[in-house]
Short mmCIF file of C-alpha atoms in Angstrom, two decimals:
data_model
loop_
_atom_site.label_atom_id
_atom_site.label_comp_id
_atom_site.label_asym_id
_atom_site.label_seq_id
_atom_site.Cartn_x
_atom_site.Cartn_y
_atom_site.Cartn_z
CA MET A 1 83.74 85.49 118.61
CA LYS A 2 85.98 86.60 115.78
CA GLU A 3 88.33 89.45 116.54
CA THR A 4 87.02 91.65 113.72
CA LYS A 5 83.46 91.23 114.96
CA PHE A 6 84.58 92.07 118.49
CA PHE A 7 86.26 95.31 117.37
CA ARG A 8 83.24 96.34 115.31
CA LYS A 9 80.94 95.77 118.28
CA GLN A 10 83.24 97.83 120.48
CA ALA A 11 83.20 100.60 117.87
CA ASP A 12 79.39 100.56 117.86
CA LYS A 13 79.33 100.82 121.65
CA ALA A 14 81.80 103.70 121.64
CA GLU A 15 79.69 105.55 119.04
CA ARG A 16 76.55 105.07 121.15
CA MET A 17 78.38 106.38 124.19
CA ALA A 18 79.58 109.40 122.19
CA ARG A 19 75.99 110.21 121.22
CA SER A 20 74.86 110.00 124.83
CA ALA A 21 77.76 112.01 126.28
CA SER A 22 76.88 115.55 127.26
CA ASP A 23 80.49 116.75 127.28
CA GLU A 24 81.84 117.52 123.81
CA GLN A 25 85.39 116.51 124.69
CA ILE A 26 84.30 113.13 126.05
CA ALA A 27 82.10 112.55 123.00
CA GLY A 28 85.10 113.28 120.79
CA SER A 29 87.20 110.81 122.75
CA PHE A 30 84.59 108.10 122.26
CA LEU A 31 84.41 108.85 118.52
CA ASN A 32 88.21 108.60 118.28
CA MET A 33 88.04 105.30 120.13
CA ALA A 34 85.38 104.06 117.70
CA ARG A 35 87.56 105.02 114.73
CA GLY A 36 90.47 103.15 116.28
CA TYR A 37 88.39 100.02 116.78
CA ARG A 38 87.14 100.15 113.20
CA ALA A 39 90.66 100.66 111.89
CA GLN A 40 91.88 97.67 113.88
CA ALA A 41 89.05 95.55 112.48
CA GLU A 42 90.03 96.57 108.94
CA VAL A 43 93.68 95.71 109.57
CA LEU A 44 92.71 92.27 110.83
CA LYS A 45 90.41 91.75 107.84
CA THR A 46 93.18 92.76 105.43
CA GLU A 47 95.70 90.47 107.13
CA LYS A 48 93.25 87.58 107.00
CA LYS A 49 92.68 88.10 103.26
CA ALA A 50 96.43 88.30 102.60
CA LYS A 51 97.02 85.11 104.58
CA LYS A 52 94.29 83.33 102.68
CA LYS A 53 95.73 84.50 99.35
CA ARG A 54 99.21 83.23 100.29
CA ARG A 55 97.83 79.81 101.15
CA GLN A 56 96.09 79.55 97.79
CA ALA A 57 99.21 80.55 95.83
#
């Protein structure tokens, strides 16, 4: 599995857990975790594009 796909799946799981959490603080923690996973996926995607561009140049 690609790393970006892995991080996006983890973000989805964290968001589902946030929706099911009864405690507001825990739900917030899961949402923060989801944002972090999505940010990491974007970083990896950006790095991959930059690497690909360098190879073509």
